[in-house]
Each structure stands twice: as C-alpha cells, then as structure tokens.
Amino acid sequence: MSVKDFNVLVCDRKDVKQFIEKWHYSKSINGIMSSYCFKLMNNNEIIGGMIFGKLGMANAWKKYAENAEDVIELRRLCCIDDTPKNTESFFIGACLRWLKKNTKLKIVVSYADPEYGHSGIIYQASNFTMIGKTSPGKVIIWNDKKYHDKAIRTKYKGELKPFARRLKNAIESGQARYVKTNGKNIYIFKLKR
C-alpha cells in the first residue's frame, strides 16, 4: 500500500457515515452538519473519511472571518489504522486543494482534543497554524463513555432527542456525572489570503 496509489473522492455523507462511526474516536457523526464529504480510496476499498461542515458553536465563525460563508470546520477525519506514513496529511492536502479550487471558502478551522490524545500533529504536518486553545469545558461520563456536554441539549423539532433524555435522566439519577476538561487546541488553514 502506497499513498501515491490512493484516490480522494468527493462523496455523500452516507458514503462515509458507517466508516467514520467505526474508525473515528467519537464513533458518531450525529449532530454535525456536513457541507462537504470526502473518502480516501485504495482500489475499491474506503480507507479514510472526512467531513467538513459549519462550525459546531453558534457564531464562532466571527473569530475567524467577516462572514459565516467564509469559514468551515473540519468536523471529522479518520483513516484505518494500517496506512502508510503521511496518509492523513496526503488526505487533508487533497481535500484542502479541492475546497480552494471549488468553493469560495477562506478559512478552515479544526480542533485537536488532548482529552482524546490528540494534540494536532497531523494539522501541523498539513500546514495549519495553531492559534490558541478553547476555554475549558466539561464532558459527561456515563457507562465508561465520554459524551460532549451538548449531547444533553440535542433537540429535534423542539423536543429533546431520546438519547438526550436518557442522558439527562442518568445525570439526575447519579448514574452519569460531569467532568471538567482542558481546552482544545485550535488550528486554522487559510485557503485564500
């Protein structure tokens, strides 16, 4: 297997959903808006998935650009474990070149979460610039799994989603608890100057 044999293809969300839910540390794409999805292929086998979408926090785009349409977040990135060195940076580079050529976007933002062992080395290798850290936050621990604290507020048509209700009940009953976390590392990549 060699990076030069790989193909990067634009795809639909459904084409990478199962792959990302298997290989990404979060095991989920629930709650993320997807504007552009890509898959990394080796022959006819998917070996990587990536999703870009609107920033997860409302109005966060104001920190990075003059208009919401100028900024996008790299929301999910993962590859199978058994890939050659530089696979992730090859994949990111191809996707950034596609975005630069085919969109009017100016800035890509991504976050590396040290709570999950991610410092952002892959972003540094892909010429992103670390510009700081987010504020400390908190996660919910339930059944030995971590959930973002936003999970308890996830709604559909004005009602809490069933999982959010179960999580809320687990907190109220003491089965789940909040744990403070350090901030995430913030990285940006300028597509257009």
CSV table of N, CA, C and O in Angstrom, one decimal, residues 13-89:
chain,number,residue,atom,x,y,z
A,13,ARG,N,-22.6,12.2,2.4
A,13,ARG,CA,-22.4,11.8,3.8
A,13,ARG,C,-22.7,10.3,4.1
A,13,ARG,O,-21.9,9.7,4.8
A,14,LYS,N,-23.7,9.8,3.4
A,14,LYS,CA,-24.0,8.4,3.6
A,14,LYS,C,-22.9,7.5,3.2
A,14,LYS,O,-22.7,6.4,3.7
A,15,ASP,N,-22.0,7.9,2.3
A,15,ASP,CA,-20.9,7.1,1.9
A,15,ASP,C,-19.8,6.9,2.9
A,15,ASP,O,-19.0,6.0,2.8
A,16,VAL,N,-19.7,7.9,3.9
A,16,VAL,CA,-18.6,7.8,4.9
A,16,VAL,C,-19.2,7.6,6.3
A,16,VAL,O,-18.4,7.4,7.2
A,17,LYS,N,-20.5,7.7,6.4
A,17,LYS,CA,-21.1,7.6,7.8
A,17,LYS,C,-20.7,6.4,8.5
A,17,LYS,O,-20.1,6.5,9.6
A,18,GLN,N,-20.9,5.2,8.0
A,18,GLN,CA,-20.5,3.9,8.7
A,18,GLN,C,-19.0,3.9,9.0
A,18,GLN,O,-18.6,3.4,10.0
A,19,PHE,N,-18.2,4.3,8.0
A,19,PHE,CA,-16.8,4.2,8.1
A,19,PHE,C,-16.3,5.1,9.3
A,19,PHE,O,-15.6,4.7,10.1
A,20,ILE,N,-16.8,6.3,9.3
A,20,ILE,CA,-16.4,7.3,10.4
A,20,ILE,C,-16.9,6.8,11.7
A,20,ILE,O,-16.2,6.8,12.7
A,21,GLU,N,-18.1,6.2,11.8
A,21,GLU,CA,-18.7,5.7,13.1
A,21,GLU,C,-17.8,4.5,13.6
A,21,GLU,O,-17.8,4.3,14.8
A,22,LYS,N,-17.2,3.8,12.7
A,22,LYS,CA,-16.3,2.7,13.1
A,22,LYS,C,-14.9,3.2,13.5
A,22,LYS,O,-14.4,2.8,14.5
A,23,TRP,N,-14.3,4.1,12.7
A,23,TRP,CA,-12.9,4.4,12.9
A,23,TRP,C,-12.6,5.7,13.6
A,23,TRP,O,-11.5,5.9,14.2
A,24,HIS,N,-13.5,6.7,13.7
A,24,HIS,CA,-13.3,7.9,14.4
A,24,HIS,C,-13.5,7.7,15.9
A,24,HIS,O,-14.3,6.9,16.4
A,25,TYR,N,-12.6,8.3,16.8
A,25,TYR,CA,-12.7,8.1,18.2
A,25,TYR,C,-14.1,8.5,18.8
A,25,TYR,O,-14.5,7.9,19.8
A,26,SER,N,-14.8,9.4,18.2
A,26,SER,CA,-16.1,9.8,18.7
A,26,SER,C,-17.2,8.7,18.4
A,26,SER,O,-18.2,8.7,19.1
A,27,LYS,N,-16.9,7.9,17.4
A,27,LYS,CA,-17.9,6.8,17.0
A,27,LYS,C,-19.2,7.4,16.5
A,27,LYS,O,-20.2,6.7,16.6
A,28,SER,N,-19.3,8.7,16.1
A,28,SER,CA,-20.5,9.3,15.8
A,28,SER,C,-20.4,10.4,14.8
A,28,SER,O,-19.4,11.1,14.8
A,29,ILE,N,-21.4,10.6,14.0
A,29,ILE,CA,-21.5,11.9,13.2
A,29,ILE,C,-22.8,12.6,13.5
A,29,ILE,O,-23.2,13.5,12.9
A,30,ASN,N,-23.5,12.1,14.6
A,30,ASN,CA,-24.8,12.8,15.0
A,30,ASN,C,-24.5,14.2,15.4
A,30,ASN,O,-23.5,14.5,16.0
A,31,GLY,N,-25.4,15.1,14.9
A,31,GLY,CA,-25.3,16.5,15.3
A,31,GLY,C,-24.4,17.3,14.5
A,31,GLY,O,-24.3,18.5,14.8
A,32,ILE,N,-23.7,16.7,13.6
A,32,ILE,CA,-22.8,17.6,12.8
A,32,ILE,C,-23.4,17.8,11.4
A,32,ILE,O,-23.9,16.9,10.8
A,33,MET,N,-23.3,19.1,11.0
A,33,MET,CA,-23.8,19.5,9.7
A,33,MET,C,-22.6,19.1,8.7
A,33,MET,O,-21.5,19.4,9.1
A,34,SER,N,-23.0,18.6,7.6
A,34,SER,CA,-21.9,18.3,6.6
A,34,SER,C,-22.2,19.0,5.4
A,34,SER,O,-23.2,18.9,4.7
A,35,SER,N,-21.2,19.8,5.0
A,35,SER,CA,-21.2,20.6,3.8
A,35,SER,C,-20.5,19.9,2.6
A,35,SER,O,-20.9,19.9,1.5
A,36,TYR,N,-19.3,19.3,3.0
A,36,TYR,CA,-18.5,18.5,2.0
A,36,TYR,C,-18.0,17.3,2.7
A,36,TYR,O,-17.5,17.3,3.8
A,37,CYS,N,-18.1,16.2,2.0
A,37,CYS,CA,-17.6,14.9,2.5
A,37,CYS,C,-16.6,14.3,1.5
A,37,CYS,O,-16.8,14.5,0.2
A,38,PHE,N,-15.6,13.6,2.0
A,38,PHE,CA,-14.6,13.0,1.1
A,38,PHE,C,-14.3,11.6,1.6
A,38,PHE,O,-14.4,11.3,2.8
A,39,LYS,N,-13.9,10.8,0.7
A,39,LYS,CA,-13.5,9.4,1.1
A,39,LYS,C,-12.1,9.2,0.4
A,39,LYS,O,-11.8,9.6,-0.7
A,40,LEU,N,-11.3,8.5,1.1
A,40,LEU,CA,-9.9,8.1,0.7
A,40,LEU,C,-10.0,6.7,0.3
A,40,LEU,O,-10.4,5.8,1.1
A,41,MET,N,-9.7,6.4,-1.0
A,41,MET,CA,-9.8,5.1,-1.5
A,41,MET,C,-8.5,4.4,-1.9
A,41,MET,O,-7.6,5.1,-2.4
A,42,ASN,N,-8.4,3.1,-1.6
A,42,ASN,CA,-7.3,2.3,-2.1
A,42,ASN,C,-7.9,1.2,-2.9
A,42,ASN,O,-8.6,0.3,-2.4
A,43,ASN,N,-7.8,1.3,-4.2
A,43,ASN,CA,-8.5,0.5,-5.2
A,43,ASN,C,-10.0,0.7,-4.9
A,43,ASN,O,-10.4,1.8,-5.0
A,44,ASN,N,-10.8,-0.3,-4.6
A,44,ASN,CA,-12.2,-0.1,-4.4
A,44,ASN,C,-12.5,-0.1,-2.9
A,44,ASN,O,-13.7,-0.2,-2.5
A,45,GLU,N,-11.5,0.1,-2.0
A,45,GLU,CA,-11.8,0.0,-0.6
A,45,GLU,C,-11.6,1.4,0.1
A,45,GLU,O,-10.6,2.1,-0.2
A,46,ILE,N,-12.6,1.8,0.9
A,46,ILE,CA,-12.5,3.0,1.6
A,46,ILE,C,-11.6,2.8,2.8
A,46,ILE,O,-11.7,1.9,3.5
A,47,ILE,N,-10.6,3.7,2.8
A,47,ILE,CA,-9.6,3.6,3.9
A,47,ILE,C,-9.5,4.9,4.7
A,47,ILE,O,-8.8,5.0,5.7
A,48,GLY,N,-10.3,5.9,4.3
A,48,GLY,CA,-10.4,7.2,5.1
A,48,GLY,C,-11.7,7.9,4.8
A,48,GLY,O,-12.3,7.8,3.7
A,49,GLY,N,-12.1,8.7,5.8
A,49,GLY,CA,-13.3,9.6,5.6
A,49,GLY,C,-13.1,10.9,6.2
A,49,GLY,O,-12.4,11.0,7.3
A,50,MET,N,-13.7,11.9,5.6
A,50,MET,CA,-13.5,13.3,6.2
A,50,MET,C,-14.8,14.1,5.9
A,50,MET,O,-15.4,13.9,4.8
A,51,ILE,N,-15.2,14.9,6.9
A,51,ILE,CA,-16.4,15.7,6.8
A,51,ILE,C,-16.1,17.1,7.2
A,51,ILE,O,-15.5,17.4,8.2
A,52,PHE,N,-16.4,18.1,6.3
A,52,PHE,CA,-16.3,19.5,6.6
A,52,PHE,C,-17.8,20.0,6.8
A,52,PHE,O,-18.6,19.6,6.0
A,53,GLY,N,-18.0,20.9,7.7
A,53,GLY,CA,-19.3,21.5,7.9
A,53,GLY,C,-19.2,22.8,8.7
A,53,GLY,O,-18.1,23.3,9.1
A,54,LYS,N,-20.4,23.4,8.9
A,54,LYS,CA,-20.5,24.6,9.7
A,54,LYS,C,-19.8,24.4,11.1
A,54,LYS,O,-19.9,23.3,11.6
A,55,LEU,N,-19.3,25.4,11.7
A,55,LEU,CA,-18.7,25.3,13.0
A,55,LEU,C,-19.8,24.9,14.0
A,55,LEU,O,-20.9,25.3,13.9
A,56,GLY,N,-19.3,24.1,14.9
A,56,GLY,CA,-20.2,23.5,15.9
A,56,GLY,C,-20.8,24.5,16.9
A,56,GLY,O,-21.9,24.3,17.4
A,57,MET,N,-20.1,25.6,17.2
A,57,MET,CA,-20.6,26.6,18.1
A,57,MET,C,-21.2,27.8,17.4
A,57,MET,O,-20.6,28.3,16.5
A,58,ALA,N,-22.4,28.2,17.8
A,58,ALA,CA,-23.1,29.3,17.1
A,58,ALA,C,-22.2,30.5,17.2
A,58,ALA,O,-21.6,30.8,18.2
A,59,ASN,N,-22.1,31.2,16.1
A,59,ASN,CA,-21.4,32.5,16.0
A,59,ASN,C,-19.8,32.4,16.2
A,59,ASN,O,-19.2,33.4,16.2
A,60,ALA,N,-19.3,31.2,16.3
A,60,ALA,CA,-17.9,31.0,16.4
A,60,ALA,C,-17.1,31.5,15.2
A,60,ALA,O,-16.0,31.9,15.3
A,61,TRP,N,-17.8,31.5,14.1
A,61,TRP,CA,-17.1,31.9,12.8
A,61,TRP,C,-16.6,33.4,12.9
A,61,TRP,O,-15.7,33.8,12.3
A,62,LYS,N,-17.3,34.2,13.8
A,62,LYS,CA,-16.9,35.6,14.0
A,62,LYS,C,-15.4,35.8,14.4
A,62,LYS,O,-14.8,36.8,14.2
A,63,LYS,N,-14.9,34.7,15.1
A,63,LYS,CA,-13.5,34.8,15.5
A,63,LYS,C,-12.5,34.7,14.3
A,63,LYS,O,-11.3,35.0,14.4
A,64,TYR,N,-13.0,34.1,13.2
A,64,TYR,CA,-12.1,33.7,12.1
A,64,TYR,C,-12.3,34.5,10.8
A,64,TYR,O,-11.4,34.5,9.9
A,65,ALA,N,-13.5,35.0,10.6
A,65,ALA,CA,-13.8,35.6,9.3
A,65,ALA,C,-14.9,36.7,9.4
A,65,ALA,O,-15.5,36.8,10.5
A,66,GLU,N,-15.1,37.4,8.3
A,66,GLU,CA,-16.0,38.5,8.3
A,66,GLU,C,-17.4,38.0,8.1
A,66,GLU,O,-18.4,38.6,8.4
A,67,ASN,N,-17.6,36.8,7.4
A,67,ASN,CA,-18.9,36.3,7.0
A,67,ASN,C,-18.9,34.8,7.4
A,67,ASN,O,-17.9,34.1,7.2
A,68,ALA,N,-20.0,34.3,7.8
A,68,ALA,CA,-20.2,32.9,8.1
A,68,ALA,C,-19.8,32.0,6.9
A,68,ALA,O,-19.3,30.9,7.1
A,69,GLU,N,-20.1,32.5,5.7
A,69,GLU,CA,-19.9,31.7,4.5
A,69,GLU,C,-18.4,31.6,4.1
A,69,GLU,O,-18.0,30.8,3.3
A,70,ASP,N,-17.5,32.3,4.8
A,70,ASP,CA,-16.1,32.3,4.6
A,70,ASP,C,-15.4,31.1,5.3
A,70,ASP,O,-14.2,30.9,5.0
A,71,VAL,N,-16.0,30.6,6.3
A,71,VAL,CA,-15.3,29.6,7.2
A,71,VAL,C,-16.0,28.3,7.3
A,71,VAL,O,-17.3,28.3,7.3
A,72,ILE,N,-15.3,27.3,7.4
A,72,ILE,CA,-15.8,25.9,7.6
A,72,ILE,C,-14.9,25.2,8.6
A,72,ILE,O,-13.8,25.5,8.8
A,73,GLU,N,-15.5,24.2,9.2
A,73,GLU,CA,-14.7,23.4,10.2
A,73,GLU,C,-14.5,22.0,9.6
A,73,GLU,O,-15.4,21.4,9.0
A,74,LEU,N,-13.3,21.5,9.8
A,74,LEU,CA,-13.0,20.1,9.5
A,74,LEU,C,-13.6,19.3,10.7
A,74,LEU,O,-13.0,19.3,11.8
A,75,ARG,N,-14.8,18.7,10.6
A,75,ARG,CA,-15.5,18.1,11.7
A,75,ARG,C,-15.1,16.7,12.0
A,75,ARG,O,-15.1,16.3,13.2
A,76,ARG,N,-14.8,15.9,11.0
A,76,ARG,CA,-14.4,14.5,11.2
A,76,ARG,C,-13.3,14.1,10.2
A,76,ARG,O,-13.3,14.5,9.1
A,77,LEU,N,-12.3,13.4,10.7
A,77,LEU,CA,-11.2,12.9,9.9
A,77,LEU,C,-10.7,11.6,10.6
A,77,LEU,O,-10.5,11.5,11.8
A,78,CYS,N,-10.7,10.5,9.8
A,78,CYS,CA,-10.1,9.3,10.3
A,78,CYS,C,-9.7,8.4,9.1
A,78,CYS,O,-10.2,8.5,8.0
A,79,CYS,N,-8.8,7.5,9.4
A,79,CYS,CA,-8.3,6.5,8.4
A,79,CYS,C,-8.2,5.2,9.1
A,79,CYS,O,-8.1,5.2,10.4
A,80,ILE,N,-8.1,4.1,8.4
A,80,ILE,CA,-7.9,2.8,9.0
A,80,ILE,C,-6.5,2.9,9.7
A,80,ILE,O,-5.7,3.7,9.3
A,81,ASP,N,-6.3,2.0,10.7
A,81,ASP,CA,-5.1,2.1,11.4
A,81,ASP,C,-3.9,1.7,10.6
A,81,ASP,O,-2.8,2.2,10.8
A,82,ASP,N,-4.0,0.8,9.6
A,82,ASP,CA,-2.9,0.3,8.9
A,82,ASP,C,-2.7,1.0,7.6
A,82,ASP,O,-2.9,0.5,6.5
A,83,THR,N,-2.3,2.3,7.7
A,83,THR,CA,-2.0,3.1,6.5
A,83,THR,C,-0.5,3.6,6.5
A,83,THR,O,0.0,3.7,7.6
A,84,PRO,N,0.0,3.8,5.4
A,84,PRO,CA,1.4,4.3,5.3
A,84,PRO,C,1.6,5.7,6.0
A,84,PRO,O,0.6,6.4,6.2
A,85,LYS,N,2.8,6.0,6.4
A,85,LYS,CA,3.2,7.3,6.9
A,85,LYS,C,2.7,8.4,6.0
A,85,LYS,O,2.7,8.2,4.8
A,86,ASN,N,2.2,9.5,6.5
A,86,ASN,CA,1.8,10.7,5.8
A,86,ASN,C,0.4,10.5,5.1
A,86,ASN,O,0.0,11.3,4.3
A,87,THR,N,-0.3,9.4,5.4
A,87,THR,CA,-1.6,9.2,4.8
A,87,THR,C,-2.6,10.3,5.1
A,87,THR,O,-3.2,10.9,4.2
A,88,GLU,N,-2.7,10.7,6.4
A,88,GLU,CA,-3.6,11.7,6.8
A,88,GLU,C,-3.3,13.1,6.2
A,88,GLU,O,-4.2,13.8,5.7
A,89,SER,N,-2.0,13.4,6.2
A,89,SER,CA,-1.6,14.7,5.6
A,89,SER,C,-1.9,14.7,4.1
A,89,SER,O,-2.3,15.8,3.5
